[in-house]
């Protein structure tokens, strides 16, 4: 990778942390690469001052079930944005991309035990 030709691999689904300007709450919400698709009704306050678990059960071509501390939080649908290896809609399977990122670069983000289990 060079500055002249950097490699870019954007996520297609992710959990975002955002602040609430009216109070001292950090919210968790699911987003996807479809422009403008976000349902604030599904946002939940992020636990503060302790570790918490985020889990995504991905069913390729169907959807994603999201869990916070082992409790079901919400589902995302392939109908909203592709779920799985055909995330670019080309019909050609791509690789799965899994990661923990700090895309905004503001503040500190601590992670532990990030892994993927294929069933």
JSON list of C-alpha atoms in Angstrom, two decimals:
[
{"chain": "A", "resi": 1, "resn": "UNK", "atom": "CA", "xyz": [0.00, 0.00, 0.00]},
{"chain": "A", "resi": 2, "resn": "UNK", "atom": "CA", "xyz": [1.28, 3.43, -0.87]},
{"chain": "A", "resi": 3, "resn": "UNK", "atom": "CA", "xyz": [-0.11, 6.92, -0.53]},
{"chain": "A", "resi": 4, "resn": "UNK", "atom": "CA", "xyz": [-0.53, 7.00, -4.30]},
{"chain": "A", "resi": 5, "resn": "UNK", "atom": "CA", "xyz": [-2.62, 3.83, -4.39]},
{"chain": "A", "resi": 6, "resn": "UNK", "atom": "CA", "xyz": [-4.06, 3.08, -0.94]},
{"chain": "A", "resi": 7, "resn": "UNK", "atom": "CA", "xyz": [-6.18, 0.00, -0.40]},
{"chain": "A", "resi": 8, "resn": "UNK", "atom": "CA", "xyz": [-9.70, 0.81, 0.77]},
{"chain": "A", "resi": 9, "resn": "UNK", "atom": "CA", "xyz": [-12.19, -1.68, 2.13]},
{"chain": "A", "resi": 10, "resn": "UNK", "atom": "CA", "xyz": [-15.31, -0.08, 3.57]},
{"chain": "A", "resi": 11, "resn": "UNK", "atom": "CA", "xyz": [-17.58, -2.09, 5.87]},
{"chain": "A", "resi": 12, "resn": "UNK", "atom": "CA", "xyz": [-21.11, -2.94, 4.70]},
{"chain": "A", "resi": 13, "resn": "UNK", "atom": "CA", "xyz": [-22.69, -3.34, 8.17]},
{"chain": "A", "resi": 14, "resn": "UNK", "atom": "CA", "xyz": [-21.38, -1.98, 11.46]},
{"chain": "A", "resi": 15, "resn": "UNK", "atom": "CA", "xyz": [-22.27, -0.82, 14.97]},
{"chain": "A", "resi": 16, "resn": "UNK", "atom": "CA", "xyz": [-21.55, 2.84, 15.50]},
{"chain": "A", "resi": 17, "resn": "UNK", "atom": "CA", "xyz": [-20.99, 4.76, 18.74]},
{"chain": "A", "resi": 18, "resn": "UNK", "atom": "CA", "xyz": [-22.40, 8.28, 18.75]},
{"chain": "A", "resi": 19, "resn": "UNK", "atom": "CA", "xyz": [-22.79, 10.89, 21.44]},
{"chain": "A", "resi": 20, "resn": "UNK", "atom": "CA", "xyz": [-26.06, 12.50, 22.35]},
{"chain": "A", "resi": 21, "resn": "UNK", "atom": "CA", "xyz": [-25.48, 16.27, 22.54]},
{"chain": "A", "resi": 22, "resn": "UNK", "atom": "CA", "xyz": [-28.34, 16.82, 25.03]},
{"chain": "A", "resi": 23, "resn": "UNK", "atom": "CA", "xyz": [-26.97, 14.56, 27.78]},
{"chain": "A", "resi": 24, "resn": "UNK", "atom": "CA", "xyz": [-23.99, 12.42, 28.76]},
{"chain": "A", "resi": 25, "resn": "UNK", "atom": "CA", "xyz": [-25.08, 9.29, 26.88]},
{"chain": "A", "resi": 26, "resn": "UNK", "atom": "CA", "xyz": [-23.19, 7.41, 24.18]},
{"chain": "A", "resi": 27, "resn": "UNK", "atom": "CA", "xyz": [-25.55, 5.54, 21.88]},
{"chain": "A", "resi": 28, "resn": "UNK", "atom": "CA", "xyz": [-25.01, 2.30, 19.94]},
{"chain": "A", "resi": 29, "resn": "UNK", "atom": "CA", "xyz": [-26.69, 1.97, 16.58]},
{"chain": "A", "resi": 30, "resn": "UNK", "atom": "CA", "xyz": [-26.45, -0.32, 13.58]},
{"chain": "A", "resi": 31, "resn": "UNK", "atom": "CA", "xyz": [-25.65, 1.24, 10.22]},
{"chain": "A", "resi": 32, "resn": "UNK", "atom": "CA", "xyz": [-25.10, -0.06, 6.73]},
{"chain": "A", "resi": 33, "resn": "UNK", "atom": "CA", "xyz": [-23.61, 1.20, 3.49]},
{"chain": "A", "resi": 34, "resn": "UNK", "atom": "CA", "xyz": [-27.02, 2.21, 2.07]},
{"chain": "A", "resi": 35, "resn": "UNK", "atom": "CA", "xyz": [-27.08, 6.01, 2.15]},
{"chain": "A", "resi": 36, "resn": "UNK", "atom": "CA", "xyz": [-29.38, 7.45, 4.79]},
{"chain": "A", "resi": 37, "resn": "UNK", "atom": "CA", "xyz": [-30.62, 4.14, 6.23]},
{"chain": "A", "resi": 38, "resn": "UNK", "atom": "CA", "xyz": [-30.60, 4.34, 10.02]},
{"chain": "A", "resi": 39, "resn": "UNK", "atom": "CA", "xyz": [-33.47, 3.73, 12.43]},
{"chain": "A", "resi": 40, "resn": "UNK", "atom": "CA", "xyz": [-32.86, 5.74, 15.64]},
{"chain": "A", "resi": 41, "resn": "UNK", "atom": "CA", "xyz": [-35.72, 3.84, 17.34]},
{"chain": "A", "resi": 42, "resn": "UNK", "atom": "CA", "xyz": [-33.32, 0.87, 17.58]},
{"chain": "A", "resi": 43, "resn": "UNK", "atom": "CA", "xyz": [-30.52, 2.86, 19.26]},
{"chain": "A", "resi": 44, "resn": "UNK", "atom": "CA", "xyz": [-29.57, 1.85, 22.80]},
{"chain": "A", "resi": 45, "resn": "UNK", "atom": "CA", "xyz": [-27.32, 3.52, 25.37]},
{"chain": "A", "resi": 46, "resn": "UNK", "atom": "CA", "xyz": [-23.83, 2.02, 25.43]},
{"chain": "A", "resi": 47, "resn": "UNK", "atom": "CA", "xyz": [-22.83, 0.67, 28.83]},
{"chain": "A", "resi": 48, "resn": "UNK", "atom": "CA", "xyz": [-20.34, 3.06, 30.43]},
{"chain": "A", "resi": 49, "resn": "UNK", "atom": "CA", "xyz": [-17.50, 2.31, 32.79]},
{"chain": "A", "resi": 50, "resn": "UNK", "atom": "CA", "xyz": [-17.42, -1.43, 32.09]},
{"chain": "A", "resi": 51, "resn": "UNK", "atom": "CA", "xyz": [-16.69, -3.99, 29.41]},
{"chain": "A", "resi": 52, "resn": "UNK", "atom": "CA", "xyz": [-19.64, -5.09, 27.31]},
{"chain": "A", "resi": 53, "resn": "UNK", "atom": "CA", "xyz": [-20.16, -7.68, 24.62]},
{"chain": "A", "resi": 54, "resn": "UNK", "atom": "CA", "xyz": [-21.42, -7.00, 21.10]},
{"chain": "A", "resi": 55, "resn": "UNK", "atom": "CA", "xyz": [-22.31, -10.06, 19.03]},
{"chain": "A", "resi": 56, "resn": "UNK", "atom": "CA", "xyz": [-23.51, -10.36, 15.45]},
{"chain": "A", "resi": 57, "resn": "UNK", "atom": "CA", "xyz": [-25.00, -13.63, 14.22]},
{"chain": "A", "resi": 58, "resn": "UNK", "atom": "CA", "xyz": [-24.76, -13.39, 10.44]},
{"chain": "A", "resi": 59, "resn": "UNK", "atom": "CA", "xyz": [-26.96, -15.51, 8.17]},
{"chain": "A", "resi": 60, "resn": "UNK", "atom": "CA", "xyz": [-25.55, -15.04, 4.69]},
{"chain": "A", "resi": 61, "resn": "UNK", "atom": "CA", "xyz": [-28.11, -13.67, 2.24]},
{"chain": "A", "resi": 62, "resn": "UNK", "atom": "CA", "xyz": [-30.73, -13.38, 5.00]},
{"chain": "A", "resi": 63, "resn": "UNK", "atom": "CA", "xyz": [-29.76, -10.97, 7.78]},
{"chain": "A", "resi": 64, "resn": "UNK", "atom": "CA", "xyz": [-27.87, -10.26, 10.98]},
{"chain": "A", "resi": 65, "resn": "UNK", "atom": "CA", "xyz": [-29.10, -10.67, 14.56]},
{"chain": "A", "resi": 66, "resn": "UNK", "atom": "CA", "xyz": [-27.38, -8.23, 16.91]},
{"chain": "A", "resi": 67, "resn": "UNK", "atom": "CA", "xyz": [-26.87, -8.86, 20.64]},
{"chain": "A", "resi": 68, "resn": "UNK", "atom": "CA", "xyz": [-25.70, -6.63, 23.47]},
{"chain": "A", "resi": 69, "resn": "UNK", "atom": "CA", "xyz": [-24.36, -8.47, 26.55]},
{"chain": "A", "resi": 70, "resn": "UNK", "atom": "CA", "xyz": [-26.00, -11.67, 25.29]},
{"chain": "A", "resi": 71, "resn": "UNK", "atom": "CA", "xyz": [-29.47, -10.12, 24.97]},
{"chain": "A", "resi": 72, "resn": "UNK", "atom": "CA", "xyz": [-31.08, -9.80, 21.53]},
{"chain": "A", "resi": 73, "resn": "UNK", "atom": "CA", "xyz": [-31.01, -6.17, 20.42]},
{"chain": "A", "resi": 74, "resn": "UNK", "atom": "CA", "xyz": [-32.26, -6.01, 16.81]},
{"chain": "A", "resi": 75, "resn": "UNK", "atom": "CA", "xyz": [-32.15, -7.64, 13.37]},
{"chain": "A", "resi": 76, "resn": "UNK", "atom": "CA", "xyz": [-30.84, -6.31, 10.08]},
{"chain": "A", "resi": 77, "resn": "UNK", "atom": "CA", "xyz": [-32.20, -7.58, 6.79]},
{"chain": "A", "resi": 78, "resn": "UNK", "atom": "CA", "xyz": [-30.57, -8.53, 3.52]},
{"chain": "A", "resi": 79, "resn": "UNK", "atom": "CA", "xyz": [-33.48, -6.64, 1.92]},
{"chain": "A", "resi": 80, "resn": "UNK", "atom": "CA", "xyz": [-32.11, -3.38, 3.37]},
{"chain": "A", "resi": 81, "resn": "UNK", "atom": "CA", "xyz": [-28.50, -3.95, 2.31]},
{"chain": "A", "resi": 82, "resn": "UNK", "atom": "CA", "xyz": [-26.73, -7.17, 1.21]},
{"chain": "A", "resi": 83, "resn": "UNK", "atom": "CA", "xyz": [-25.56, -9.44, 4.02]},
{"chain": "A", "resi": 84, "resn": "UNK", "atom": "CA", "xyz": [-22.67, -11.74, 3.22]},
{"chain": "A", "resi": 85, "resn": "UNK", "atom": "CA", "xyz": [-20.07, -12.27, 0.55]},
{"chain": "A", "resi": 86, "resn": "UNK", "atom": "CA", "xyz": [-22.07, -10.70, -2.31]},
{"chain": "A", "resi": 87, "resn": "UNK", "atom": "CA", "xyz": [-22.02, -7.34, -0.56]},
{"chain": "A", "resi": 88, "resn": "UNK", "atom": "CA", "xyz": [-21.27, -5.45, -3.76]},
{"chain": "A", "resi": 89, "resn": "UNK", "atom": "CA", "xyz": [-24.29, -6.94, -5.59]},
{"chain": "A", "resi": 90, "resn": "UNK", "atom": "CA", "xyz": [-22.14, -8.33, -8.42]},
{"chain": "A", "resi": 91, "resn": "UNK", "atom": "CA", "xyz": [-23.18, -11.95, -7.92]},
{"chain": "A", "resi": 92, "resn": "UNK", "atom": "CA", "xyz": [-19.51, -12.83, -7.42]},
{"chain": "A", "resi": 93, "resn": "UNK", "atom": "CA", "xyz": [-18.74, -13.95, -3.85]},
{"chain": "A", "resi": 94, "resn": "UNK", "atom": "CA", "xyz": [-16.25, -11.70, -2.08]},
{"chain": "A", "resi": 95, "resn": "UNK", "atom": "CA", "xyz": [-14.32, -12.40, 1.10]},
{"chain": "A", "resi": 96, "resn": "UNK", "atom": "CA", "xyz": [-15.89, -11.87, 4.50]},
{"chain": "A", "resi": 97, "resn": "UNK", "atom": "CA", "xyz": [-14.51, -8.82, 6.25]},
{"chain": "A", "resi": 98, "resn": "UNK", "atom": "CA", "xyz": [-14.62, -8.75, 10.03]},
{"chain": "A", "resi": 99, "resn": "UNK", "atom": "CA", "xyz": [-12.95, -6.22, 12.23]},
{"chain": "A", "resi": 100, "resn": "UNK", "atom": "CA", "xyz": [-13.04, -3.70, 15.00]},
{"chain": "A", "resi": 101, "resn": "UNK", "atom": "CA", "xyz": [-12.29, -0.24, 13.69]},
{"chain": "A", "resi": 102, "resn": "UNK", "atom": "CA", "xyz": [-11.92, 3.25, 15.01]},
{"chain": "A", "resi": 103, "resn": "UNK", "atom": "CA", "xyz": [-12.88, 5.08, 11.85]},
{"chain": "A", "resi": 104, "resn": "UNK", "atom": "CA", "xyz": [-13.62, 8.47, 13.42]},
{"chain": "A", "resi": 105, "resn": "UNK", "atom": "CA", "xyz": [-10.34, 8.54, 15.34]},
{"chain": "A", "resi": 106, "resn": "UNK", "atom": "CA", "xyz": [-11.81, 10.58, 18.22]},
{"chain": "A", "resi": 107, "resn": "UNK", "atom": "CA", "xyz": [-11.18, 9.44, 21.78]},
{"chain": "A", "resi": 108, "resn": "UNK", "atom": "CA", "xyz": [-10.04, 5.97, 22.78]},
{"chain": "A", "resi": 109, "resn": "UNK", "atom": "CA", "xyz": [-11.51, 2.60, 21.88]},
{"chain": "A", "resi": 110, "resn": "UNK", "atom": "CA", "xyz": [-10.53, -0.54, 23.78]},
{"chain": "A", "resi": 111, "resn": "UNK", "atom": "CA", "xyz": [-11.32, -4.01, 22.44]},
{"chain": "A", "resi": 112, "resn": "UNK", "atom": "CA", "xyz": [-10.69, -7.50, 23.72]},
{"chain": "A", "resi": 113, "resn": "UNK", "atom": "CA", "xyz": [-11.46, -11.01, 22.46]},
{"chain": "A", "resi": 114, "resn": "UNK", "atom": "CA", "xyz": [-12.61, -10.11, 18.95]},
{"chain": "A", "resi": 115, "resn": "UNK", "atom": "CA", "xyz": [-13.22, -13.30, 16.99]},
{"chain": "A", "resi": 116, "resn": "UNK", "atom": "CA", "xyz": [-15.36, -14.98, 14.35]},
{"chain": "A", "resi": 117, "resn": "UNK", "atom": "CA", "xyz": [-16.87, -18.45, 14.62]},
{"chain": "A", "resi": 118, "resn": "UNK", "atom": "CA", "xyz": [-18.08, -20.26, 11.48]},
{"chain": "A", "resi": 119, "resn": "UNK", "atom": "CA", "xyz": [-20.94, -22.68, 12.11]}
]
